[in-house]
Amino acid sequence: MCQVLVRLRYFINLQKSVFSPSRVIRFLGLLIDSCRLAFIIPEDKKDKFSVLEESLLLKESVDILSSKKFAGKCISFLLAVPAVKLYTKEVNKAISSATKGNGWIKVSRESRDEICYWRFLDQKQECFTWRKEKRLQISLASDASYLKWGAKVDLPECKLSFSDFWLADDVRPIHVKEAEALLNAFLSVSDIVKDQRVNAYVDNLACVHAWQDHSGKDVSLFAVIKKIWDFTLRFNVELILHYISSSENPADKPSRKLSAQD
């Protein structure tokens, strides 16, 4: 095979090539395991990352170069840890502020909590396996008002609807309640949506953008988005979040939109 490729004028990096059959190969800094069907972070990279992580936690202020190095390493784990952007928001915000100042970053409580999250790499745990493409498609719509939340789920055999009231002293903004309504809907049907692809519909663009971009300025909304991500990870759900305008006719898209008065 190598001879054929060379004669066809392809250049082969022999040092990075594997010439014996293998079920685990290293590519772009990660291990590709064809048995476990997952991208895995090599132990040597974990060890180096852990040293950097702990060094940041020991200091009250760190230089911008170390913070950028930490954020860069997190992003390099994207294939193995798909939601890295959810857990680098505070670090990136601190880097942005430092570029306008003296180049030193104070390790805030939020940044410290975010860095501590990455200690999960030190623990022995199951990897994030690739999802199978052939799965049942489920449609779920959630909605919220200032008083209550509700949801509808379309299944092949039936349609479900449920709702509940918020606490009387819950004064969170509506976009946060919309995200919380989606989370509550998932928690209510966790056994049904497990290992499935779910098309979810909300009428709040802030929720959609926060989920799709794994970023946002609202800390409260971002906290709920993290909870939704944790749910999808725990139950192996592929969430595809869509925006549906309140003015759209629900009859055109059955059960995708509902009133919180239902």
mmCIF file of C-alpha atoms in Angstrom:
data_model
loop_
_atom_site.group_PDB
_atom_site.id
_atom_site.type_symbol
_atom_site.label_atom_id
_atom_site.label_comp_id
_atom_site.label_asym_id
_atom_site.label_seq_id
_atom_site.Cartn_x
_atom_site.Cartn_y
_atom_site.Cartn_z
ATOM 1 C CA MET A 1 0.000 0.000 0.000
ATOM 2 C CA CYS A 2 2.821 2.404 0.889
ATOM 3 C CA GLN A 3 4.549 1.663 -2.411
ATOM 4 C CA VAL A 4 1.366 2.397 -4.338
ATOM 5 C CA LEU A 5 0.821 5.698 -2.519
ATOM 6 C CA VAL A 6 4.426 6.806 -3.028
ATOM 7 C CA ARG A 7 4.256 5.993 -6.753
ATOM 8 C CA LEU A 8 1.088 8.088 -6.928
ATOM 9 C CA ARG A 9 3.137 10.980 -5.499
ATOM 10 C CA TYR A 10 1.569 10.937 -2.026
ATOM 11 C CA PHE A 11 3.868 11.855 0.850
ATOM 12 C CA ILE A 12 3.691 9.553 3.863
ATOM 13 C CA ASN A 13 4.880 10.548 7.318
ATOM 14 C CA LEU A 14 6.427 7.247 8.408
ATOM 15 C CA GLN A 15 6.832 8.363 12.029
ATOM 16 C CA LYS A 16 3.099 8.986 12.329
ATOM 17 C CA SER A 17 2.050 5.884 10.428
ATOM 18 C CA VAL A 18 0.973 2.555 11.926
ATOM 19 C CA PHE A 19 1.940 -0.400 9.766
ATOM 20 C CA SER A 20 0.445 -3.188 11.872
ATOM 21 C CA PRO A 21 -3.302 -3.733 12.384
ATOM 22 C CA SER A 22 -4.463 -1.967 15.529
ATOM 23 C CA ARG A 23 -7.789 -1.233 17.186
ATOM 24 C CA VAL A 24 -6.427 1.856 18.944
ATOM 25 C CA ILE A 25 -4.391 4.488 17.136
ATOM 26 C CA ARG A 26 -3.288 7.977 18.116
ATOM 27 C CA PHE A 27 -4.425 10.788 15.843
ATOM 28 C CA LEU A 28 -4.397 14.560 16.415
ATOM 29 C CA GLY A 29 -3.383 14.029 20.022
ATOM 30 C CA LEU A 30 -6.258 11.663 20.865
ATOM 31 C CA LEU A 31 -6.685 7.898 20.880
ATOM 32 C CA ILE A 32 -9.258 6.502 18.457
ATOM 33 C CA ASP A 33 -10.612 3.267 19.948
ATOM 34 C CA SER A 34 -12.595 1.218 17.423
ATOM 35 C CA CYS A 35 -13.699 -1.290 20.093
ATOM 36 C CA ARG A 36 -15.054 1.184 22.618
ATOM 37 C CA LEU A 37 -16.185 3.447 19.767
ATOM 38 C CA ALA A 38 -14.786 6.575 21.362
ATOM 39 C CA PHE A 39 -12.121 9.255 21.299
ATOM 40 C CA ILE A 40 -9.966 8.942 24.411
ATOM 41 C CA ILE A 41 -7.517 11.408 25.955
ATOM 42 C CA PRO A 42 -4.093 9.727 26.389
ATOM 43 C CA GLU A 43 -2.785 9.402 29.934
ATOM 44 C CA ASP A 44 0.298 11.520 29.234
ATOM 45 C CA LYS A 45 -1.887 14.413 28.110
ATOM 46 C CA LYS A 46 -4.079 13.987 31.179
ATOM 47 C CA ASP A 47 -1.035 14.138 33.462
ATOM 48 C CA LYS A 48 0.309 17.320 31.853
ATOM 49 C CA PHE A 49 -3.115 18.922 31.949
ATOM 50 C CA SER A 50 -3.570 17.987 35.613
ATOM 51 C CA VAL A 51 -0.270 19.657 36.533
ATOM 52 C CA LEU A 52 -1.331 22.872 34.784
ATOM 53 C CA GLU A 53 -4.803 22.715 36.316
ATOM 54 C CA GLU A 54 -3.549 22.312 39.892
ATOM 55 C CA SER A 55 -0.940 25.049 39.445
ATOM 56 C CA LEU A 56 -3.708 27.511 38.497
ATOM 57 C CA LEU A 57 -5.782 26.536 41.529
ATOM 58 C CA LEU A 58 -2.886 27.208 43.909
ATOM 59 C CA LYS A 59 -2.585 30.860 42.865
ATOM 60 C CA GLU A 60 -4.669 33.942 43.537
ATOM 61 C CA SER A 61 -3.603 35.519 40.224
ATOM 62 C CA VAL A 62 -2.173 33.916 37.097
ATOM 63 C CA ASP A 63 -0.539 35.290 33.975
ATOM 64 C CA ILE A 64 -2.544 35.478 30.784
ATOM 65 C CA LEU A 65 -0.267 33.012 28.979
ATOM 66 C CA SER A 66 -1.028 30.227 31.481
ATOM 67 C CA SER A 67 -4.762 30.926 31.208
ATOM 68 C CA LYS A 68 -4.619 30.780 27.410
ATOM 69 C CA LYS A 69 -2.671 27.534 27.621
ATOM 70 C CA PHE A 70 -5.358 26.049 29.886
ATOM 71 C CA ALA A 71 -8.195 27.169 27.592
ATOM 72 C CA GLY A 72 -6.340 25.858 24.530
ATOM 73 C CA LYS A 73 -5.805 22.440 26.075
ATOM 74 C CA CYS A 74 -9.500 22.248 26.979
ATOM 75 C CA ILE A 75 -10.506 23.015 23.383
ATOM 76 C CA SER A 76 -8.085 20.331 22.138
ATOM 77 C CA PHE A 77 -10.217 17.782 24.044
ATOM 78 C CA LEU A 78 -13.326 18.691 22.019
ATOM 79 C CA LEU A 79 -13.727 15.310 20.304
ATOM 80 C CA ALA A 80 -13.389 13.457 23.603
ATOM 81 C CA VAL A 81 -15.373 15.948 25.719
ATOM 82 C CA PRO A 82 -17.956 17.521 23.363
ATOM 83 C CA ALA A 83 -19.126 20.292 25.734
ATOM 84 C CA VAL A 84 -15.762 21.908 26.480
ATOM 85 C CA LYS A 85 -17.113 25.359 25.587
ATOM 86 C CA LEU A 86 -19.583 25.101 28.457
ATOM 87 C CA TYR A 87 -16.688 24.785 30.891
ATOM 88 C CA THR A 88 -14.266 27.375 29.535
ATOM 89 C CA LYS A 89 -16.586 30.375 29.574
ATOM 90 C CA GLU A 90 -15.229 31.985 32.770
ATOM 91 C CA VAL A 91 -11.608 31.418 31.774
ATOM 92 C CA ASN A 92 -12.142 32.959 28.343
ATOM 93 C CA LYS A 93 -13.993 35.904 29.880
ATOM 94 C CA ALA A 94 -11.077 36.481 32.256
ATOM 95 C CA ILE A 95 -8.597 36.320 29.365
ATOM 96 C CA SER A 96 -10.626 38.901 27.455
ATOM 97 C CA SER A 97 -10.578 41.248 30.460
ATOM 98 C CA ALA A 98 -6.857 40.740 31.039
ATOM 99 C CA THR A 99 -5.932 41.788 27.507
ATOM 100 C CA LYS A 100 -7.302 45.235 28.372
ATOM 101 C CA GLY A 101 -5.379 45.404 31.645
ATOM 102 C CA ASN A 102 -1.934 44.474 32.937
ATOM 103 C CA GLY A 103 -1.886 40.879 31.661
ATOM 104 C CA TRP A 104 -2.594 39.238 35.026
ATOM 105 C CA ILE A 105 -5.843 37.449 35.861
ATOM 106 C CA LYS A 106 -7.397 37.146 39.295
ATOM 107 C CA VAL A 107 -8.726 33.621 39.839
ATOM 108 C CA SER A 108 -12.331 34.353 40.798
ATOM 109 C CA ARG A 109 -14.629 31.914 42.540
ATOM 110 C CA GLU A 110 -16.432 31.220 39.246
ATOM 111 C CA SER A 111 -13.148 30.555 37.424
ATOM 112 C CA ARG A 112 -11.948 28.333 40.257
ATOM 113 C CA ASP A 113 -15.148 26.280 40.138
ATOM 114 C CA GLU A 114 -14.785 25.945 36.357
ATOM 115 C CA ILE A 115 -11.171 24.769 36.629
ATOM 116 C CA CYS A 116 -12.138 22.313 39.393
ATOM 117 C CA TYR A 117 -14.705 20.755 37.071
ATOM 118 C CA TRP A 118 -11.881 19.447 34.885
ATOM 119 C CA ARG A 119 -10.690 17.223 37.712
ATOM 120 C CA PHE A 120 -13.151 14.678 36.361
ATOM 121 C CA LEU A 121 -10.424 13.724 33.867
ATOM 122 C CA ASP A 122 -8.365 12.377 36.790
ATOM 123 C CA GLN A 123 -11.116 9.955 37.731
ATOM 124 C CA LYS A 124 -11.511 6.585 36.098
ATOM 125 C CA GLN A 125 -14.752 6.803 34.175
ATOM 126 C CA GLU A 126 -16.464 5.632 31.049
ATOM 127 C CA CYS A 127 -15.587 7.477 27.861
ATOM 128 C CA PHE A 128 -18.119 9.344 25.733
ATOM 129 C CA THR A 129 -18.984 6.722 23.138
ATOM 130 C CA TRP A 130 -20.068 7.569 19.612
ATOM 131 C CA ARG A 131 -23.823 7.598 19.203
ATOM 132 C CA LYS A 132 -25.512 5.243 16.784
ATOM 133 C CA GLU A 133 -27.177 6.962 13.852
ATOM 134 C CA LYS A 134 -30.187 4.649 13.693
ATOM 135 C CA ARG A 135 -32.465 5.721 16.531
ATOM 136 C CA LEU A 136 -36.044 6.643 17.243
ATOM 137 C CA GLN A 137 -36.808 10.321 16.622
ATOM 138 C CA ILE A 138 -38.853 12.009 19.344
ATOM 139 C CA SER A 139 -40.423 15.465 19.152
ATOM 140 C CA LEU A 140 -40.729 17.445 22.364
ATOM 141 C CA ALA A 141 -42.075 20.961 22.885
ATOM 142 C CA SER A 142 -41.793 22.951 26.100
ATOM 143 C CA ASP A 143 -43.068 26.361 27.096
ATOM 144 C CA ALA A 144 -43.126 28.563 30.160
ATOM 145 C CA SER A 145 -44.959 31.531 31.598
ATOM 146 C CA TYR A 146 -44.211 33.404 34.796
ATOM 147 C CA LEU A 147 -46.629 31.095 36.659
ATOM 148 C CA LYS A 148 -46.096 27.593 35.253
ATOM 149 C CA TRP A 149 -44.359 25.420 32.675
ATOM 150 C CA GLY A 150 -45.657 22.722 30.364
ATOM 151 C CA ALA A 151 -44.514 20.242 27.732
ATOM 152 C CA LYS A 152 -45.814 17.902 25.052
ATOM 153 C CA VAL A 153 -44.070 14.820 23.664
ATOM 154 C CA ASP A 154 -44.860 13.055 20.387
ATOM 155 C CA LEU A 155 -44.225 9.299 20.479
ATOM 156 C CA PRO A 156 -45.041 6.726 17.787
ATOM 157 C CA GLU A 157 -47.643 5.078 20.018
ATOM 158 C CA CYS A 158 -49.049 8.059 21.935
ATOM 159 C CA LYS A 159 -48.798 11.747 22.819
ATOM 160 C CA LEU A 160 -47.986 12.955 26.313
ATOM 161 C CA SER A 161 -48.599 16.340 27.928
ATOM 162 C CA PHE A 162 -47.786 17.553 31.427
ATOM 163 C CA SER A 163 -47.216 20.771 33.354
ATOM 164 C CA ASP A 164 -46.566 22.183 36.795
ATOM 165 C CA PHE A 165 -46.424 25.515 38.609
ATOM 166 C CA TRP A 166 -43.294 27.437 39.503
ATOM 167 C CA LEU A 167 -42.678 28.328 43.127
ATOM 168 C CA ALA A 168 -44.514 31.471 44.199
ATOM 169 C CA ASP A 169 -41.254 33.360 44.838
ATOM 170 C CA ASP A 170 -39.630 32.355 41.521
ATOM 171 C CA VAL A 171 -38.879 35.700 39.843
ATOM 172 C CA ARG A 172 -36.332 34.513 37.275
ATOM 173 C CA PRO A 173 -36.546 36.063 33.787
ATOM 174 C CA ILE A 174 -38.665 34.245 31.236
ATOM 175 C CA HIS A 175 -35.753 32.996 29.085
ATOM 176 C CA VAL A 176 -34.297 31.193 32.120
ATOM 177 C CA LYS A 177 -37.687 29.654 32.879
ATOM 178 C CA GLU A 178 -37.966 28.538 29.240
ATOM 179 C CA ALA A 179 -34.678 26.642 29.591
ATOM 180 C CA GLU A 180 -35.756 25.229 32.953
ATOM 181 C CA ALA A 181 -39.037 24.091 31.385
ATOM 182 C CA LEU A 182 -37.071 22.150 28.775
ATOM 183 C CA LEU A 183 -34.962 20.563 31.508
ATOM 184 C CA ASN A 184 -38.064 19.639 33.527
ATOM 185 C CA ALA A 185 -39.634 18.111 30.423
ATOM 186 C CA PHE A 186 -36.592 15.905 29.887
ATOM 187 C CA LEU A 187 -36.504 14.849 33.527
ATOM 188 C CA SER A 188 -40.174 13.876 33.287
ATOM 189 C CA VAL A 189 -39.566 11.504 30.346
ATOM 190 C CA SER A 190 -35.969 10.431 31.014
ATOM 191 C CA ASP A 191 -36.725 6.725 30.502
ATOM 192 C CA ILE A 192 -38.413 7.432 27.161
ATOM 193 C CA VAL A 193 -35.724 9.651 25.638
ATOM 194 C CA LYS A 194 -32.769 7.560 26.795
ATOM 195 C CA ASP A 195 -30.447 6.652 23.883
ATOM 196 C CA GLN A 196 -32.635 8.614 21.453
ATOM 197 C CA ARG A 197 -32.395 11.606 19.158
ATOM 198 C CA VAL A 198 -34.792 14.311 20.344
ATOM 199 C CA ASN A 199 -36.023 17.278 18.315
ATOM 200 C CA ALA A 200 -37.056 19.868 20.907
ATOM 201 C CA TYR A 201 -38.913 23.090 20.174
ATOM 202 C CA VAL A 202 -38.905 26.306 22.209
ATOM 203 C CA ASP A 203 -40.039 29.834 21.381
ATOM 204 C CA ASN A 204 -37.041 31.565 22.943
ATOM 205 C CA LEU A 205 -34.016 32.364 20.782
ATOM 206 C CA ALA A 206 -31.774 32.968 23.795
ATOM 207 C CA CYS A 207 -32.184 29.312 24.813
ATOM 208 C CA VAL A 208 -31.521 28.077 21.287
ATOM 209 C CA HIS A 209 -28.370 30.162 20.835
ATOM 210 C CA ALA A 210 -27.074 29.271 24.306
ATOM 211 C CA TRP A 211 -27.424 25.573 23.516
ATOM 212 C CA GLN A 212 -26.098 25.676 19.963
ATOM 213 C CA ASP A 213 -23.128 27.938 20.733
ATOM 214 C CA HIS A 214 -22.465 26.619 24.267
ATOM 215 C CA SER A 215 -22.037 30.223 25.320
ATOM 216 C CA GLY A 216 -23.982 33.188 26.616
ATOM 217 C CA LYS A 217 -23.759 36.241 28.830
ATOM 218 C CA ASP A 218 -26.532 35.325 31.277
ATOM 219 C CA VAL A 219 -25.021 33.280 34.114
ATOM 220 C CA SER A 220 -28.421 31.943 35.250
ATOM 221 C CA LEU A 221 -29.313 30.725 31.752
ATOM 222 C CA PHE A 222 -25.862 29.230 31.312
ATOM 223 C CA ALA A 223 -26.260 27.255 34.553
ATOM 224 C CA VAL A 224 -29.483 25.655 33.263
ATOM 225 C CA ILE A 225 -27.855 24.884 29.894
ATOM 226 C CA LYS A 226 -25.125 23.014 31.786
ATOM 227 C CA LYS A 227 -27.791 20.954 33.584
ATOM 228 C CA ILE A 228 -29.392 20.089 30.228
ATOM 229 C CA TRP A 229 -25.988 19.027 28.894
ATOM 230 C CA ASP A 230 -25.406 16.847 31.977
ATOM 231 C CA PHE A 231 -28.794 15.206 31.354
ATOM 232 C CA THR A 232 -28.042 14.469 27.691
ATOM 233 C CA LEU A 233 -24.705 13.011 28.717
ATOM 234 C CA ARG A 234 -26.152 10.826 31.467
ATOM 235 C CA PHE A 235 -28.966 9.453 29.291
ATOM 236 C CA ASN A 236 -27.060 9.471 25.955
ATOM 237 C CA VAL A 237 -29.540 11.834 24.308
ATOM 238 C CA GLU A 238 -28.780 13.783 21.156
ATOM 239 C CA LEU A 239 -30.661 17.046 21.592
ATOM 240 C CA ILE A 240 -31.440 19.075 18.479
ATOM 241 C CA LEU A 241 -32.975 22.321 19.690
ATOM 242 C CA HIS A 242 -35.201 24.327 17.319
ATOM 243 C CA TYR A 243 -36.814 27.723 17.536
ATOM 244 C CA ILE A 244 -40.519 27.981 16.788
ATOM 245 C CA SER A 245 -42.223 31.357 16.765
ATOM 246 C CA SER A 246 -45.222 31.928 19.001
ATOM 247 C CA SER A 247 -47.126 33.077 15.901
ATOM 248 C CA GLU A 248 -46.666 29.772 14.078
ATOM 249 C CA ASN A 249 -49.740 27.641 13.749
ATOM 250 C CA PRO A 250 -49.404 24.633 16.105
ATOM 251 C CA ALA A 251 -51.564 22.639 13.694
ATOM 252 C CA ASP A 252 -48.747 22.763 11.137
ATOM 253 C CA LYS A 253 -46.301 21.208 13.589
ATOM 254 C CA PRO A 254 -48.306 18.914 15.900
ATOM 255 C CA SER A 255 -47.507 19.177 19.609
ATOM 256 C CA ARG A 256 -44.443 21.392 19.112
ATOM 257 C CA LYS A 257 -45.899 24.485 20.742
ATOM 258 C CA LEU A 258 -48.249 24.855 23.656
ATOM 259 C CA SER A 259 -49.599 27.488 25.938
ATOM 260 C CA ALA A 260 -48.555 27.511 29.571
ATOM 261 C CA GLN A 261 -52.264 27.740 30.352
ATOM 262 C CA ASP A 262 -52.727 24.118 29.150
#
